[in-house]
Amino acid sequence: MNQSPKSDLAKIFCIANQKGGVGKTTTAINLAAALALLKKRVLLVDLDPQGNATMGSGIDKNAAQYSIYHVLIGETGIDQARIQSPTGKYDVLPANRELAGAEIDLVQMDEREQQLKSAISRVIDDYDFVLIDCPPTLSLLTLNGLAGAQGVVIPMQCEYFALEGLSDLVNTVKRVHRNINPDLQLIGLLRVMFDTRVTLQQQVSAQIEQHFGDRVFKTIVPRNVRLAEAPSHGMPGIIYDKSSRGAKAYIDFANELVKRVKADAKKKQAQAESTAT
Ligand code: ATP
Ligand code: MG
């Protein structure tokens, strides 16, 4: 139990940012759907009591017999609780408001931050990628996400206050890496809802590149109304309007992420070999 996946390729990613409304769920849903289009087997874990990733994948969050809540408290496994998205061709571990109560149940459990990790480890061979959509907090739920993942993807808007919140999150990732989950890496920052006409956004974008260098994804997701409309149809944006600029950006992002994960694994292997000799 709690073992790391066998392959060197990272495949469990948290989509996290404690700021609300920055595009976490939109990124999680569209990345899941884009990876599914690339013929990858994907599980999207909804770790937010708002259940937006569940609804946006075309699944009624209140009709599901089991949800992530039941998985976290050990009542059932992901194999029982997962539902295939009828619109996105990936699996979803659904969430709804019940999950808000999980914090209280978890506090009384041993290894309370490891529950999600151990549940994922039992189904990991079924998937090429597991994406965890985190809530806008640095709570015990998010900690379960970070403890269970190998990488963090941070979607962010290029606004002045975005940078301020970012250092809290990066420090949390470092602390989790040090104390709870040595597998955890910052995979990258994804600029979303980008509007090239706004000078401040361009300035902040340049600052982010300066500070985080190659950890910033080259793909930039534009502000695009089709992405915002899609959830009300229970569809990923890339399925709702695949020719939209937003859809194209998320497909590019999926390709960039796959490449980056492979490159990171190569780097890690080279480092391990050079320290072994
Ligand atoms: P929360 O913190 O509440 O979980 P979030 O970080 O998951 O929010 P989303 O729900 O993905 O953020 O996005 C917030 C709002 O912005 C939603 O209404 C979404 O449809 C919209 N949105 C997200 N990305 C884009 C985009 N690229 N262009 C236009 N609208 C977008
Ligand atoms: Mg969300």
Coordinates of C-alpha atoms in Angstrom, one line a residue, residues 13 18 40 42 50 57 61 84 89 92 111 123 130 165 169 178 181 187 200 206 224 228-229 233 251 262-263 277:
F13 CA -0.9 15.5 -11.3
Q18 CA -5.4 28.3 -3.6
K40 CA -4.4 8.2 -23.1
V42 CA -7.3 9.3 -17.9
Q50 CA -18.2 22.3 -5.5
S57 CA -17.7 16.4 -17.4
K61 CA -22.9 15.2 -9.0
Q84 CA -17.0 7.5 -17.3
K89 CA -14.1 9.7 -22.8
V92 CA -14.2 10.8 -13.2
E111 CA -2.4 8.8 7.9
V123 CA -6.2 1.6 -9.7
V130 CA -4.5 10.9 -13.1
G165 CA -0.4 34.0 -3.8
L169 CA 1.6 27.7 -3.0
R178 CA 10.3 17.7 2.1
N181 CA 5.9 13.3 -0.5
I187 CA 5.7 20.5 -13.3
L200 CA -0.4 44.5 -17.2
A206 CA 7.2 38.3 -18.5
N224 CA -12.2 32.5 -24.7
A228 CA -16.7 29.4 -20.3
E229 CA -19.9 28.2 -22.0
H233 CA -23.6 21.9 -21.5
I251 CA -4.8 20.5 -27.0
K262 CA 9.0 12.5 -20.7
A263 CA 11.9 15.1 -20.7
T277 CA 28.9 6.3 -11.1

